[in-house]
């Protein structure tokens, strides 16, 4: 295998992956091209990292869709950290007409990777914390996340998290999150699922499954 060094663009990385010439190099900088998308941070248990999170490119991994076309329960899709399992439960429960957002994420193939999924509540929160697009003050009633690395036992302050240091993910950047709500795969009740706003960071359990919000696929890579 060839030797690689330096910083790679996402396009160059995808070409190397397709040619089976891409070695595993752990990501070091939030927002850097990695694993078919961009490095968004780590998740884990008790503050110990288990996976790197990879956010898909906005052009191909983001859409505006309903969670479900009817307000009924989704068996199993209630984990706050296991997005892959939530997505598998969603896909198993109904087709893309019933679950547009889940199938959109599950069916993606980007950069040679087909393991994209709909992020769970705590995974989506890590994306906000590290890739916050604006300088707007945070909602101080959200932010606790036992699966963040390091784990967070208290809510946001008005200034923490700050706007991301990743230029492309800042507002109007090439890969920035919209300042509206995004779906998590985590069900709250038969009729509702968790959503996260990327303007102030508020996490809300009142997202009606039949409402249309943005969804952005992610994947995870074991540490």
CSV table of C-alpha atoms in Angstrom, one decimal:
chain,number,residue,atom,x,y,z
A,1,UNK,CA,0.0,0.0,0.0
A,2,UNK,CA,1.3,3.5,-0.8
A,3,UNK,CA,2.5,5.8,2.0
A,4,UNK,CA,0.3,8.8,2.7
A,5,UNK,CA,0.9,12.0,4.6
A,6,UNK,CA,-0.6,15.5,4.9
A,7,UNK,CA,-4.2,16.8,4.7
A,8,UNK,CA,-6.5,15.3,2.0
A,9,UNK,CA,-9.6,16.8,0.4
A,10,UNK,CA,-12.8,14.7,0.6
A,11,UNK,CA,-12.5,14.1,-3.2
A,12,UNK,CA,-9.0,12.8,-2.9
A,13,UNK,CA,-9.9,10.6,0.0
A,14,UNK,CA,-12.9,9.1,-1.9
A,15,UNK,CA,-10.6,8.3,-4.9
A,16,UNK,CA,-8.1,6.5,-2.6
A,17,UNK,CA,-10.9,4.5,-0.9
A,18,UNK,CA,-12.3,3.4,-4.3
A,19,UNK,CA,-8.8,2.3,-5.3
A,20,UNK,CA,-8.4,0.4,-2.0
A,21,UNK,CA,-5.4,2.6,-1.2
A,22,UNK,CA,-6.7,4.4,1.8
A,23,UNK,CA,-5.1,3.5,5.1
A,24,UNK,CA,-6.8,4.1,8.4
A,25,UNK,CA,-5.5,7.3,9.9
A,26,UNK,CA,-7.4,8.5,13.0
A,27,UNK,CA,-8.9,12.0,12.5
A,28,UNK,CA,-7.4,14.8,14.6
A,29,UNK,CA,-9.3,18.0,13.6
A,30,UNK,CA,-13.0,18.6,13.8
A,31,UNK,CA,-14.4,19.1,10.3
A,32,UNK,CA,-11.6,17.4,8.4
A,33,UNK,CA,-12.4,15.0,5.6
A,34,UNK,CA,-12.6,11.5,7.0
A,35,UNK,CA,-14.4,8.2,6.2
A,36,UNK,CA,-16.4,9.5,3.3
A,37,UNK,CA,-17.6,12.6,5.1
A,38,UNK,CA,-16.3,14.9,7.8
A,39,UNK,CA,-15.1,14.2,11.4
A,40,UNK,CA,-17.7,15.4,13.9
A,41,UNK,CA,-16.2,14.2,17.2
A,42,UNK,CA,-16.3,11.1,19.4
A,43,UNK,CA,-19.0,9.1,21.2
A,44,UNK,CA,-18.5,6.7,24.0
A,45,UNK,CA,-19.5,5.3,27.4
A,46,UNK,CA,-18.6,7.0,30.7
A,47,UNK,CA,-16.4,9.5,28.8
A,48,UNK,CA,-14.3,6.7,27.1
A,49,UNK,CA,-14.4,7.0,23.3
A,50,UNK,CA,-15.7,4.0,21.3
A,51,UNK,CA,-16.3,5.6,17.9
A,52,UNK,CA,-15.5,8.5,15.7
A,53,UNK,CA,-18.6,10.2,14.2
A,54,UNK,CA,-18.6,11.0,10.5
A,55,UNK,CA,-21.1,13.5,9.1
A,56,UNK,CA,-22.1,13.0,5.4
A,57,UNK,CA,-21.6,15.7,2.8
A,58,UNK,CA,-24.5,18.1,2.8
A,59,UNK,CA,-25.0,17.8,-1.0
A,60,UNK,CA,-25.7,14.0,-0.8
A,61,UNK,CA,-26.4,13.1,2.8
A,62,UNK,CA,-29.0,15.8,3.8
A,63,UNK,CA,-32.7,16.1,2.9
A,64,UNK,CA,-36.0,17.4,4.3
A,65,UNK,CA,-38.3,14.6,5.1
A,66,UNK,CA,-40.9,13.2,7.6
A,67,UNK,CA,-39.8,10.7,10.2
A,68,UNK,CA,-42.9,8.6,9.5
A,69,UNK,CA,-46.0,9.1,7.5
A,70,UNK,CA,-48.3,8.1,10.4
A,71,UNK,CA,-48.1,8.8,14.1
A,72,UNK,CA,-47.6,5.2,15.4
A,73,UNK,CA,-45.0,3.5,17.5
A,74,UNK,CA,-41.7,2.2,16.0
A,75,UNK,CA,-40.6,-0.9,18.0
A,76,UNK,CA,-37.0,-0.7,19.2
A,77,UNK,CA,-36.0,2.8,17.8
A,78,UNK,CA,-35.6,4.4,21.2
A,79,UNK,CA,-31.8,4.3,21.9
A,80,UNK,CA,-30.2,7.7,22.6
A,81,UNK,CA,-26.8,6.5,21.4
A,82,UNK,CA,-27.2,3.5,19.0
A,83,UNK,CA,-28.2,5.2,15.7
A,84,UNK,CA,-27.4,2.1,13.6
A,85,UNK,CA,-29.8,-0.1,15.6
A,86,UNK,CA,-32.5,2.6,15.6
A,87,UNK,CA,-32.2,2.9,11.8
A,88,UNK,CA,-32.2,-0.9,11.4
A,89,UNK,CA,-35.4,-1.0,13.5
A,90,UNK,CA,-37.0,1.7,11.4
A,91,UNK,CA,-36.1,0.1,8.1
A,92,UNK,CA,-37.4,-3.3,9.4
A,93,UNK,CA,-40.7,-1.7,10.4
A,94,UNK,CA,-41.7,-0.2,7.1
A,95,UNK,CA,-40.7,0.8,3.6
A,96,UNK,CA,-39.4,4.2,2.4
A,97,UNK,CA,-43.0,5.5,2.0
A,98,UNK,CA,-43.6,4.9,5.7
A,99,UNK,CA,-40.2,6.0,6.9
A,100,UNK,CA,-38.7,8.5,4.4
A,101,UNK,CA,-36.0,9.9,6.6
A,102,UNK,CA,-34.7,6.5,7.9
A,103,UNK,CA,-34.6,4.9,4.5
A,104,UNK,CA,-32.9,8.0,3.0
A,105,UNK,CA,-30.0,7.6,5.4
A,106,UNK,CA,-29.9,3.8,5.3
A,107,UNK,CA,-29.8,3.7,1.5
A,108,UNK,CA,-26.9,6.0,0.9
A,109,UNK,CA,-23.6,5.0,-0.6
A,110,UNK,CA,-21.1,7.8,-0.3
A,111,UNK,CA,-17.3,7.6,-0.7
A,112,UNK,CA,-17.5,3.8,-1.1
A,113,UNK,CA,-19.3,3.4,2.3
A,114,UNK,CA,-22.8,2.0,2.7
A,115,UNK,CA,-23.1,2.1,6.5
A,116,UNK,CA,-24.7,5.5,6.8
A,117,UNK,CA,-27.6,5.9,9.3
A,118,UNK,CA,-29.9,8.3,11.0
A,119,UNK,CA,-28.2,9.6,14.1
A,120,UNK,CA,-29.5,8.9,17.6
A,121,UNK,CA,-30.3,11.8,19.9
A,122,UNK,CA,-26.9,11.9,21.7
A,123,UNK,CA,-24.9,11.4,18.4
A,124,UNK,CA,-26.8,14.4,16.9
A,125,UNK,CA,-26.0,16.5,19.9
A,126,UNK,CA,-22.3,15.8,19.5
A,127,UNK,CA,-22.6,17.1,15.9
A,128,UNK,CA,-24.2,20.4,17.3
A,129,UNK,CA,-21.6,20.8,20.0
A,130,UNK,CA,-18.6,20.5,17.7
A,131,UNK,CA,-20.1,21.8,14.4
A,132,UNK,CA,-22.3,24.7,15.7
A,133,UNK,CA,-22.8,26.9,12.7
A,134,UNK,CA,-23.5,30.3,14.3
A,135,UNK,CA,-22.4,32.6,17.1
A,136,UNK,CA,-25.9,32.7,18.6
A,137,UNK,CA,-26.2,32.1,22.4
A,138,UNK,CA,-27.1,28.5,23.3
A,139,UNK,CA,-30.3,27.3,25.0
A,140,UNK,CA,-29.2,26.6,28.5
A,141,UNK,CA,-31.9,23.9,29.1
A,142,UNK,CA,-30.1,21.4,26.8
A,143,UNK,CA,-26.7,19.9,26.5
A,144,UNK,CA,-26.3,17.0,29.0
A,145,UNK,CA,-24.9,14.1,27.1
A,146,UNK,CA,-23.5,11.0,28.9
A,147,UNK,CA,-22.2,9.7,25.5
A,148,UNK,CA,-20.1,12.8,24.6
A,149,UNK,CA,-16.4,12.6,25.0
A,150,UNK,CA,-15.7,13.9,27.5
A,151,UNK,CA,-19.1,13.2,29.0
A,152,UNK,CA,-21.2,16.3,29.9
A,153,UNK,CA,-23.3,16.2,33.1
A,154,UNK,CA,-24.5,19.8,32.8
A,155,UNK,CA,-26.3,21.9,30.2
A,156,UNK,CA,-24.8,24.4,27.8
A,157,UNK,CA,-23.8,27.9,28.9
A,158,UNK,CA,-24.8,30.7,26.7
A,159,UNK,CA,-21.3,30.7,25.1
A,160,UNK,CA,-20.4,27.0,25.3
A,161,UNK,CA,-20.3,25.5,22.8
A,162,UNK,CA,-19.0,28.3,20.7
A,163,UNK,CA,-19.2,28.6,16.9
A,164,UNK,CA,-17.3,25.7,15.3
A,165,UNK,CA,-13.7,26.2,14.3
A,166,UNK,CA,-14.3,24.2,11.1
A,167,UNK,CA,-14.7,27.0,8.5
A,168,UNK,CA,-16.8,24.9,6.1
A,169,UNK,CA,-19.3,24.2,8.8
A,170,UNK,CA,-19.8,27.8,9.8
A,171,UNK,CA,-23.0,29.5,8.7
A,172,UNK,CA,-23.0,29.9,4.8
A,173,UNK,CA,-20.0,27.5,4.6
A,174,UNK,CA,-20.0,24.6,2.1
A,175,UNK,CA,-21.0,22.0,4.6
A,176,UNK,CA,-22.8,23.9,7.4
A,177,UNK,CA,-25.9,22.6,9.2
A,178,UNK,CA,-29.0,24.6,8.7
A,179,UNK,CA,-30.0,26.6,11.8
A,180,UNK,CA,-33.4,24.8,11.9
A,181,UNK,CA,-34.3,21.4,13.4
A,182,UNK,CA,-32.9,18.0,12.5
A,183,UNK,CA,-34.4,14.6,13.1
A,184,UNK,CA,-32.8,12.1,15.5
A,185,UNK,CA,-33.7,8.5,15.0
A,186,UNK,CA,-34.6,8.3,18.7
A,187,UNK,CA,-38.3,7.8,19.3
A,188,UNK,CA,-39.9,9.7,22.2
A,189,UNK,CA,-43.4,8.4,22.0
A,190,UNK,CA,-45.7,6.7,19.5
A,191,UNK,CA,-46.3,10.0,17.8
A,192,UNK,CA,-43.1,11.9,18.5
A,193,UNK,CA,-39.3,11.7,18.0
A,194,UNK,CA,-36.4,13.8,19.2
A,195,UNK,CA,-35.2,16.8,17.2
A,196,UNK,CA,-32.2,19.1,17.6
A,197,UNK,CA,-32.1,22.7,16.6
A,198,UNK,CA,-28.8,23.9,15.2
A,199,UNK,CA,-29.4,27.5,16.0
A,200,UNK,CA,-29.4,27.5,19.9
A,201,UNK,CA,-28.9,23.8,20.4
A,202,UNK,CA,-32.3,23.1,22.0
A,203,UNK,CA,-33.2,19.4,22.1
A,204,UNK,CA,-36.9,18.9,21.8
A,205,UNK,CA,-39.0,15.7,22.2
A,206,UNK,CA,-42.1,17.3,20.5
A,207,UNK,CA,-41.2,16.5,16.9
A,208,UNK,CA,-44.3,15.0,15.4
A,209,UNK,CA,-43.2,12.1,13.3
A,210,UNK,CA,-45.4,13.3,10.5
A,211,UNK,CA,-43.7,16.7,10.4
A,212,UNK,CA,-41.0,17.5,7.9
A,213,UNK,CA,-37.6,18.4,9.2
A,214,UNK,CA,-34.0,18.1,7.9
A,215,UNK,CA,-32.1,14.9,8.4
A,216,UNK,CA,-28.4,14.4,7.9
A,217,UNK,CA,-26.9,10.9,7.7
A,218,UNK,CA,-23.8,10.0,9.6
A,219,UNK,CA,-21.7,6.9,10.0
A,220,UNK,CA,-19.4,5.7,12.8
A,221,UNK,CA,-15.9,4.3,12.9
A,222,UNK,CA,-14.6,2.3,15.8
A,223,UNK,CA,-11.8,3.9,17.8
